[in-house]
PDB file of C-alpha atoms in Angstrom:
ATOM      1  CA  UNK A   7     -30.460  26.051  -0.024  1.00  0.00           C
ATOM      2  CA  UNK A   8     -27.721  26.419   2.395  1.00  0.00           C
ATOM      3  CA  UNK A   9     -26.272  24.194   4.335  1.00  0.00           C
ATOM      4  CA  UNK A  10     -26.998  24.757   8.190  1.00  0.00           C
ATOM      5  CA  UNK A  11     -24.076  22.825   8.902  1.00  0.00           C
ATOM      6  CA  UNK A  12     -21.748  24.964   7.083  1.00  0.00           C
ATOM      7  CA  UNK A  13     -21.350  28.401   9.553  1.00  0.00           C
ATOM      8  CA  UNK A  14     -19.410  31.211   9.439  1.00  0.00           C
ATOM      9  CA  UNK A  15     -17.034  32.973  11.913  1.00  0.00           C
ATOM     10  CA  UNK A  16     -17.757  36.592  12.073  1.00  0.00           C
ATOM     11  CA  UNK A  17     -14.000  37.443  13.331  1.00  0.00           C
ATOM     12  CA  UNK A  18     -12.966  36.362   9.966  1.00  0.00           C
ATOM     13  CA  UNK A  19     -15.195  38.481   8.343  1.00  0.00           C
ATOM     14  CA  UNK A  20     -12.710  41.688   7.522  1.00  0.00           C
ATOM     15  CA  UNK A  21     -10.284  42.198   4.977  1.00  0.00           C
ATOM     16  CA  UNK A  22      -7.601  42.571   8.184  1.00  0.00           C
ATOM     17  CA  UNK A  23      -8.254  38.674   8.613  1.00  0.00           C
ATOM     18  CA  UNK A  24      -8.584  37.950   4.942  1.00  0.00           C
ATOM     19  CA  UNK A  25      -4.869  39.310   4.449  1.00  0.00           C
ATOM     20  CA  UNK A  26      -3.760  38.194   7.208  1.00  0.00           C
ATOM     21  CA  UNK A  27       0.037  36.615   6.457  1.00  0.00           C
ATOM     22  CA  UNK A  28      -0.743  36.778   2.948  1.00  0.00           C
ATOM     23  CA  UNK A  29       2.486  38.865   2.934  1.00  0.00           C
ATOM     24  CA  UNK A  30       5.061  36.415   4.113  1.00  0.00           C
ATOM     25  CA  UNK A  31       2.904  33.908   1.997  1.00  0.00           C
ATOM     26  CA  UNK A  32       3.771  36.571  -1.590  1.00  0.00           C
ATOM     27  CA  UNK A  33       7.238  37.002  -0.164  1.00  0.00           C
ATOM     28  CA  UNK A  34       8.054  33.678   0.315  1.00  0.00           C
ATOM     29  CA  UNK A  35       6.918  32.869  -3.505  1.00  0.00           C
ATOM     30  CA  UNK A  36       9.247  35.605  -4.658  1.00  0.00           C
ATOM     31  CA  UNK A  37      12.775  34.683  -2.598  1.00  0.00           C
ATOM     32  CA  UNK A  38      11.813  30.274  -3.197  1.00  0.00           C
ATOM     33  CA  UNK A  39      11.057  30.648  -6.711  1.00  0.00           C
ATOM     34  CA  UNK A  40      14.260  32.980  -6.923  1.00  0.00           C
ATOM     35  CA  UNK A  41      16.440  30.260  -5.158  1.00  0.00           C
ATOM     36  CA  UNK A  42      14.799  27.083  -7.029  1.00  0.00           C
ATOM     37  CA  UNK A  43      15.868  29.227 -10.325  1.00  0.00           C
ATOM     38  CA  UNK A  44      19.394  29.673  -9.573  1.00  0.00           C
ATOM     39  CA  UNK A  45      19.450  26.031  -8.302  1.00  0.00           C
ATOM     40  CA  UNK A  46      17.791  24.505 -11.222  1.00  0.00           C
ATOM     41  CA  UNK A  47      19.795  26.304 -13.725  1.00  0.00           C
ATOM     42  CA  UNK A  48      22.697  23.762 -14.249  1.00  0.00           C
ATOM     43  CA  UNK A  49      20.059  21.251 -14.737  1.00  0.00           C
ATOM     44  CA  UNK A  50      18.506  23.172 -18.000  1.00  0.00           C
ATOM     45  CA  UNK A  51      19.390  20.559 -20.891  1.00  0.00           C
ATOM     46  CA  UNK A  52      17.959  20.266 -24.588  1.00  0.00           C
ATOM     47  CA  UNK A  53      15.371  17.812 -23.502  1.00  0.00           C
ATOM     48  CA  UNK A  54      12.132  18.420 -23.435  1.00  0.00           C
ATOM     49  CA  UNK A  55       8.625  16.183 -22.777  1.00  0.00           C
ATOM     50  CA  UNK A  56       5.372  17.189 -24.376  1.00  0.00           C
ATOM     51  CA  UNK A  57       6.697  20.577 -26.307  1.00  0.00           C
ATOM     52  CA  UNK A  58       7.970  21.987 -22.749  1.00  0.00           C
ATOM     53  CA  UNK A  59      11.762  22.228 -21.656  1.00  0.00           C
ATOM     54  CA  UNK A  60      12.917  21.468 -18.146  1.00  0.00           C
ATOM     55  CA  UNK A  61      12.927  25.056 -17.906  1.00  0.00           C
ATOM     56  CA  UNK A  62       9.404  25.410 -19.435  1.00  0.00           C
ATOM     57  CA  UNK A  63       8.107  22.637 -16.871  1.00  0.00           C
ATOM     58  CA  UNK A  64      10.265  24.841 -13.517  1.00  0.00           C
ATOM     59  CA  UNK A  65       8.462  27.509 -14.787  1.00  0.00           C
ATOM     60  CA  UNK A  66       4.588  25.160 -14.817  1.00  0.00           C
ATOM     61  CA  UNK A  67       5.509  24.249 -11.380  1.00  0.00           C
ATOM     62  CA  UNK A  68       6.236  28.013  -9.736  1.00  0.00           C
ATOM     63  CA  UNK A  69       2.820  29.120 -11.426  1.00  0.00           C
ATOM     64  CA  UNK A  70       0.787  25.896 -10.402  1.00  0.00           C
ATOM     65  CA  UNK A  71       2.217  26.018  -6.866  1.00  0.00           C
ATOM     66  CA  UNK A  72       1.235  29.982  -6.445  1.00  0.00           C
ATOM     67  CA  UNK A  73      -2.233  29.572  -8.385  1.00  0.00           C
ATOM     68  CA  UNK A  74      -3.128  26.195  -6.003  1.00  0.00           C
ATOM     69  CA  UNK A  75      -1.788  27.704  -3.019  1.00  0.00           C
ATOM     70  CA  UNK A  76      -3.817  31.749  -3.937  1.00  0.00           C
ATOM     71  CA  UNK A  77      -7.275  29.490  -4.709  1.00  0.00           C
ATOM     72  CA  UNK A  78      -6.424  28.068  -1.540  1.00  0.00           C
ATOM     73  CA  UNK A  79      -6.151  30.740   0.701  1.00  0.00           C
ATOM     74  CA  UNK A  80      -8.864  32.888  -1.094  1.00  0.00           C
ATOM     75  CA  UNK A  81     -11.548  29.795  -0.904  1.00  0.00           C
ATOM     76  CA  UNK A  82     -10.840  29.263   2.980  1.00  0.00           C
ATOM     77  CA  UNK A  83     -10.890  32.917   3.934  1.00  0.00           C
ATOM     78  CA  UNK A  84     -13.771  33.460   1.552  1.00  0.00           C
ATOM     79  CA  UNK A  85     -15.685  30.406   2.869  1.00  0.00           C
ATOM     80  CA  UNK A  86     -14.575  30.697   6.652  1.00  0.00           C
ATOM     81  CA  UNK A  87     -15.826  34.780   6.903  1.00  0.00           C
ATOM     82  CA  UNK A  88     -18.227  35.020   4.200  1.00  0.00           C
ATOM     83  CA  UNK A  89     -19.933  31.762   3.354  1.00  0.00           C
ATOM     84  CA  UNK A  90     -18.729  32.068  -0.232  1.00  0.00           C
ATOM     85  CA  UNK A  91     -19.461  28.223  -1.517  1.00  0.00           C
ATOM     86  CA  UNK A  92     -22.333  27.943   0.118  1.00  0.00           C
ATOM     87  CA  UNK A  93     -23.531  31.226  -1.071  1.00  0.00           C
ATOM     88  CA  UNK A  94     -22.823  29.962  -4.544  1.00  0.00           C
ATOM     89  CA  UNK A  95     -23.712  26.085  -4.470  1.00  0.00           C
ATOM     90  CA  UNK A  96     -25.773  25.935  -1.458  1.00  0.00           C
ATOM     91  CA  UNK A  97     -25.134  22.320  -0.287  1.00  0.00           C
ATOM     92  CA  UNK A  98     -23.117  21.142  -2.576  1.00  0.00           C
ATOM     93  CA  UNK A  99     -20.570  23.877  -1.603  1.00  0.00           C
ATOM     94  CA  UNK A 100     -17.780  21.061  -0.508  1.00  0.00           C
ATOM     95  CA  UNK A 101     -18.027  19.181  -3.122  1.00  0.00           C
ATOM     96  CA  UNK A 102     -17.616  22.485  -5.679  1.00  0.00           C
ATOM     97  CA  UNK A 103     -14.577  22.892  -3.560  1.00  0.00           C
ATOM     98  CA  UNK A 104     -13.418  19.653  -3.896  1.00  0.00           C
ATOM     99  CA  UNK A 105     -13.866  19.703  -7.842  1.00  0.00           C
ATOM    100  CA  UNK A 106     -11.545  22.756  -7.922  1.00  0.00           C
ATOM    101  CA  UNK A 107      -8.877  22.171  -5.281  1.00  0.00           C
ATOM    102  CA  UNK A 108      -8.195  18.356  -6.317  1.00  0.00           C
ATOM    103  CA  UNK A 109      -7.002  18.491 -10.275  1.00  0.00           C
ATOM    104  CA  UNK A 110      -4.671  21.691  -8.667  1.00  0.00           C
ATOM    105  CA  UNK A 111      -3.077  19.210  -5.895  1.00  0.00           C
ATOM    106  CA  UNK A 112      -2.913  15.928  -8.121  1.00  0.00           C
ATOM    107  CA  UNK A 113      -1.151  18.458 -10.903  1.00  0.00           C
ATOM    108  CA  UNK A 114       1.905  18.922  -8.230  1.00  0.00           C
ATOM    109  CA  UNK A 115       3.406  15.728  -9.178  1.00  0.00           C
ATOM    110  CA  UNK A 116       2.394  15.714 -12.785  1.00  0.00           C
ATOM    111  CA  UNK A 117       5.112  18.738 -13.014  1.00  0.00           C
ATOM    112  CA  UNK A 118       7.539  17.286 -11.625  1.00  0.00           C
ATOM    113  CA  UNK A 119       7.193  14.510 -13.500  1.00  0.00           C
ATOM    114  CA  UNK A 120       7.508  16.614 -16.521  1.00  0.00           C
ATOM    115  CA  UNK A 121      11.047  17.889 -15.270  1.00  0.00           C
ATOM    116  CA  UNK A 122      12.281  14.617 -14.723  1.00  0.00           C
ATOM    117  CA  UNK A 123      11.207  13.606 -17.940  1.00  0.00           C
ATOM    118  CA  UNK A 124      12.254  16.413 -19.940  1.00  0.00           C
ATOM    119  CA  UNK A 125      15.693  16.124 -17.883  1.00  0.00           C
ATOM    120  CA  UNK A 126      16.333  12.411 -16.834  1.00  0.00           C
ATOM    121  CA  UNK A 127      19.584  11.359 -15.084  1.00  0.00           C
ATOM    122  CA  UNK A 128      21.176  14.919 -14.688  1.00  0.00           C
ATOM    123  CA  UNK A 129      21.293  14.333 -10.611  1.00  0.00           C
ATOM    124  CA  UNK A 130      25.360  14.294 -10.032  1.00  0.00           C
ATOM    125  CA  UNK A 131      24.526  11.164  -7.493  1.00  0.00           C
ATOM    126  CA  UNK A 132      25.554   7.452  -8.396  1.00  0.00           C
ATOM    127  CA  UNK A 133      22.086   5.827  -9.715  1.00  0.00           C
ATOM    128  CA  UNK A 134      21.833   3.283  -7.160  1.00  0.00           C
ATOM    129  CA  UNK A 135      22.031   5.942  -4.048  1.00  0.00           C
ATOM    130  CA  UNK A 136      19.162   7.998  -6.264  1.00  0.00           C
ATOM    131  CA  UNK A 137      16.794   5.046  -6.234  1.00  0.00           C
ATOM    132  CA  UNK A 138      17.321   3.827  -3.007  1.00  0.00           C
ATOM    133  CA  UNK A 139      17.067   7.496  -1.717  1.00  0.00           C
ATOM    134  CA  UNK A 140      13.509   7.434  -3.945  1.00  0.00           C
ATOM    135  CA  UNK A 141      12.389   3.939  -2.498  1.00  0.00           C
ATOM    136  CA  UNK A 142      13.142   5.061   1.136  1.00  0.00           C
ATOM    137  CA  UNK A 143      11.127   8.455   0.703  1.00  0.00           C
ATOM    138  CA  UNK A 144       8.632   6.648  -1.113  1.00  0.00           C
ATOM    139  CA  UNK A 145       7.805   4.753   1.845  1.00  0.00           C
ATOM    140  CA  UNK A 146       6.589   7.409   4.344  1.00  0.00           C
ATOM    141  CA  UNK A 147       4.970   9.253   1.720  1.00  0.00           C
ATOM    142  CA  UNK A 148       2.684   6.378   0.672  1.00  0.00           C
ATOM    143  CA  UNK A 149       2.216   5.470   4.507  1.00  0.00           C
ATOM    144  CA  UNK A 150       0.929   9.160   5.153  1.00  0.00           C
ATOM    145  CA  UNK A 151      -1.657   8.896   2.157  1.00  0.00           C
ATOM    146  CA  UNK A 152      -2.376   5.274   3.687  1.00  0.00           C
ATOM    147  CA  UNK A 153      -2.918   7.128   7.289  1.00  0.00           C
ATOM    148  CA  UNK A 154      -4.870  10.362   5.277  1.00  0.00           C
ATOM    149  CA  UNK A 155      -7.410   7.775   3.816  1.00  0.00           C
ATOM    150  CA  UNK A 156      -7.961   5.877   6.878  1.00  0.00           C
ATOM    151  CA  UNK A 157      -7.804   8.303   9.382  1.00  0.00           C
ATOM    152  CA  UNK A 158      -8.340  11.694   7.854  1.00  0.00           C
ATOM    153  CA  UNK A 159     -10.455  11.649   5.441  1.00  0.00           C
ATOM    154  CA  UNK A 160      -9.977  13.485   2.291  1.00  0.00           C
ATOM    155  CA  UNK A 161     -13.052  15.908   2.597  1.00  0.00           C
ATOM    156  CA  UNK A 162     -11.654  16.946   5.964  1.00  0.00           C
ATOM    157  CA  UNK A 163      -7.960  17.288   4.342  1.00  0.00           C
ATOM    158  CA  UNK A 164      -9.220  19.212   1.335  1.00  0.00           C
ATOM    159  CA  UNK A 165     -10.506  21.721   4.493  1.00  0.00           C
ATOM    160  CA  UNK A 166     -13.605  20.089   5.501  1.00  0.00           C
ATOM    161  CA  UNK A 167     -13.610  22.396   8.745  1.00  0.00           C
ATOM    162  CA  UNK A 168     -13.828  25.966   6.801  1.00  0.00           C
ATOM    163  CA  UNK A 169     -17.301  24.209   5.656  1.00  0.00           C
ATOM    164  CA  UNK A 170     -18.845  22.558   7.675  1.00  0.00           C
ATOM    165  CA  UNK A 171     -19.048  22.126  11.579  1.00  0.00           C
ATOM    166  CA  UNK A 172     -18.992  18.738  12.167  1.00  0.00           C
ATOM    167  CA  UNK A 173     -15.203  18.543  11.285  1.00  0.00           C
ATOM    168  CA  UNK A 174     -14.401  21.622  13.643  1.00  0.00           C
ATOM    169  CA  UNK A 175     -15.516  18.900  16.720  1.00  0.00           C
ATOM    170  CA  UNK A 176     -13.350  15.785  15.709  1.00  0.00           C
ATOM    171  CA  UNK A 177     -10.632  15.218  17.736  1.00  0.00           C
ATOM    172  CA  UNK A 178      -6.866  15.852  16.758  1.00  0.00           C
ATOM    173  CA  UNK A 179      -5.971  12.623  14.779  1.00  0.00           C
ATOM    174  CA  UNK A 180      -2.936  11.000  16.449  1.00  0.00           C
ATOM    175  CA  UNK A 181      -2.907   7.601  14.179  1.00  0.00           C
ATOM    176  CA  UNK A 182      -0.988   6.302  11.389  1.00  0.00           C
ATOM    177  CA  UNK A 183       1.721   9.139  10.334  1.00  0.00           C
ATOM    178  CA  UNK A 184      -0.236  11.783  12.213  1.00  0.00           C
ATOM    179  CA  UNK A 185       1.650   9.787  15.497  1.00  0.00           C
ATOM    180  CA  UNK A 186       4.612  11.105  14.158  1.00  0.00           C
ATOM    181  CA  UNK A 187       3.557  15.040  13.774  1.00  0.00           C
ATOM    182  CA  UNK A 188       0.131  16.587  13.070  1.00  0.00           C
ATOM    183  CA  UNK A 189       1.102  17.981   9.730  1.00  0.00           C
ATOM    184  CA  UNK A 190       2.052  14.750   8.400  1.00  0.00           C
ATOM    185  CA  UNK A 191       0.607  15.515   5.421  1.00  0.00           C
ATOM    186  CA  UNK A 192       2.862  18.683   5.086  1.00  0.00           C
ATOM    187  CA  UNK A 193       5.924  16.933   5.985  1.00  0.00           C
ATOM    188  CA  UNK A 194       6.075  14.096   4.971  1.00  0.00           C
ATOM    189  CA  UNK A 195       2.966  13.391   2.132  1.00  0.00           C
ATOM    190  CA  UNK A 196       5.712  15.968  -0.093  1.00  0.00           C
ATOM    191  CA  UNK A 197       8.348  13.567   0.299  1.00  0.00           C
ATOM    192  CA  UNK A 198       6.492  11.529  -2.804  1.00  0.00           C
ATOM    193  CA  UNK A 199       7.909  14.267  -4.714  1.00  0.00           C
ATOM    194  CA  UNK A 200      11.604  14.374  -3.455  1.00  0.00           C
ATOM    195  CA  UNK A 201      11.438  10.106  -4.442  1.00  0.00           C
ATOM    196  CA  UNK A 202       9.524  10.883  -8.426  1.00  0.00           C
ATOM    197  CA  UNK A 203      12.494  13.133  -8.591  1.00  0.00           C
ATOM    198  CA  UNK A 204      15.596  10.627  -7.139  1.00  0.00           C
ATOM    199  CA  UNK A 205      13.898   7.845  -9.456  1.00  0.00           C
ATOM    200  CA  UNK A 206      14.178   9.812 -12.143  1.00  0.00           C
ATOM    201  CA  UNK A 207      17.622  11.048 -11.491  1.00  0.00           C
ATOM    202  CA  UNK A 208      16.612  14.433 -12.396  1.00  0.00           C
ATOM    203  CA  UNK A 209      18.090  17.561 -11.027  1.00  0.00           C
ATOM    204  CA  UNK A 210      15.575  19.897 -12.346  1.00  0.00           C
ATOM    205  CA  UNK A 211      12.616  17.812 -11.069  1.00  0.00           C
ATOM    206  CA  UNK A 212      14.673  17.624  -7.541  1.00  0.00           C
ATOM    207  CA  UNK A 213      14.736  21.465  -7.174  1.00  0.00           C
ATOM    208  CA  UNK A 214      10.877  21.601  -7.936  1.00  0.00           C
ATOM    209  CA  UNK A 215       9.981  19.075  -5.365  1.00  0.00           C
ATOM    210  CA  UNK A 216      12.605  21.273  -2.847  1.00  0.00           C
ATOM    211  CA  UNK A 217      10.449  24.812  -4.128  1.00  0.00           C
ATOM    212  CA  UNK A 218       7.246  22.658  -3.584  1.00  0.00           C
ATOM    213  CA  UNK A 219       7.527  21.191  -0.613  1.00  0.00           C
ATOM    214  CA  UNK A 220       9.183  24.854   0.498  1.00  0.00           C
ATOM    215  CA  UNK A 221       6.214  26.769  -0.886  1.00  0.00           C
ATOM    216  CA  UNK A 222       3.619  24.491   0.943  1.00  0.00           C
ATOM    217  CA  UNK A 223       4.711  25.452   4.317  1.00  0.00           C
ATOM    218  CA  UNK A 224       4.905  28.967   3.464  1.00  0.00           C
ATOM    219  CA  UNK A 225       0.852  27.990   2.824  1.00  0.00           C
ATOM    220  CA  UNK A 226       0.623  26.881   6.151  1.00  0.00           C
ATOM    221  CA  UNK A 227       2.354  29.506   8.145  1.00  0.00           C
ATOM    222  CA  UNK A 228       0.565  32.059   6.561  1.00  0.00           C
ATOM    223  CA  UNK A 229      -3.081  30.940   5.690  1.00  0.00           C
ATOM    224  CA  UNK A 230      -3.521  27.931   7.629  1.00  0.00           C
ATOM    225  CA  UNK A 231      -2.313  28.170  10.479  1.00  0.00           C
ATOM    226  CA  UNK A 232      -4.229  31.733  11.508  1.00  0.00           C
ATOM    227  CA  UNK A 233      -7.444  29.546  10.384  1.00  0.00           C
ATOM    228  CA  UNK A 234      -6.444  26.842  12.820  1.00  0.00           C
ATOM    229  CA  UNK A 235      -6.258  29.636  15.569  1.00  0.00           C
ATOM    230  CA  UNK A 236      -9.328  31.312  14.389  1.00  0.00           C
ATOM    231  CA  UNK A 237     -11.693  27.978  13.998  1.00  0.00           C
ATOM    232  CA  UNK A 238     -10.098  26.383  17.502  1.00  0.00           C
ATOM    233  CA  UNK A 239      -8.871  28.888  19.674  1.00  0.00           C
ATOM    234  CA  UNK A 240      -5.742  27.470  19.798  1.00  0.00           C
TER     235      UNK A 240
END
């Protein structure tokens, strides 16, 4: 049965909207993973952890970052227009979502721990500025998660509001880390990956975070946001 609480928008049901700066999104994936390459290069060594090279584990992260970020926007669009979960799973449509779009995000800093372990102490900084540099991103990156669980919500961060309704008429959170911006969990949640990669001292996992945390806001420029304008008019 579906959920009556889970609506669609009919303005989002086109292919125009579906598309919609999916574009910039592809482009952006071509010209970051290009860059992270070139940067991450020097970094190649004959190390490896679990079978894969630093290279092998630069490569994981470009095709886990595209893969999370395409389910991403093709789940939203296809939920938002269509009804597509509910559809499928009635009202356990969320939670289907949720099984899929979790072991994708908690992969982003399995891969760069790969890197860093498959290329440890390669960063040409002195060790002590790399792990204080890790400690002091470490700090707003665990405070945002902190602010995420206590304020958020993880069903509404996972994109509780392409499902159902309820989360379209919560107020804009403006606690914890979302004080500071109201994509905290863009800007600074990615930060944990910048300090896994400084701890390690790894160059190759340090260029991965960069082409993450690059790649995500490509996500939100060209799939998110036009949802936010779509759901609330803004």
């Amino acid at each position: 049965m579906a959920d009556p609480d889970a609506p669609t928008i009919p303005a989002a049901r086109s292919a125009r909207f579906l598309f919609r700066g999916q574009l910039l999104h592809a482009a952006a994936a071509v010209v970051l993973a290009t860059v992270a390459w070139a940067l991450a290069v020097p970094g190649f060594t004959g190390g490896s952890w679990l079978g894969l090279t630093a290279a092998g584990w630069f490569r994981a992260t470009v095709g886990l970052c595209v893969l999370h970020q395409c389910y991403g926007w093709l789940a939203f669009r296809g939920q938002l227009g269509w009804g597509l979960f509910t559809r499928l799973f009635g009202r356990h449509d969320l939670t289907v979502h949720a099984a899929l779009f979790t072991p994708l995000l908690l992969a982003r800093p399995v891969v760069v721990l790969g890197a860093g372990l498959a290329s440890p102490l390669t960063l040409a900084l002195p060790r002590w500025a790399e792990l204080g540099l890790g400690l002091a991103l470490l700090v707003p990156a665990a405070y945002t998660g902190w602010s995420v669980r206590r304020y958020f919500g993880f069903e509404r961060a996972l994109g509780g509001d392409h499902f159902r309704e309820r989360y379209r008429k919560l107020p804009l959170v403006e606690d914890g880390a979302f004080r500071w911006t109201p994509n905290a969990m863009y800007a600074f949640a990615f930060l944990g990956l910048w300090s896994l990669a400084l701890l390690l001292g790894s160059h190759v996992a340090l260029v991965c975070a960069l082409f993450q945390h690059a790649f995500v806001w490509a996500h939100y420029v060209g799939t998110e946001r036009p949802d936010f304008e779509l759901v609330y008019g803004a």
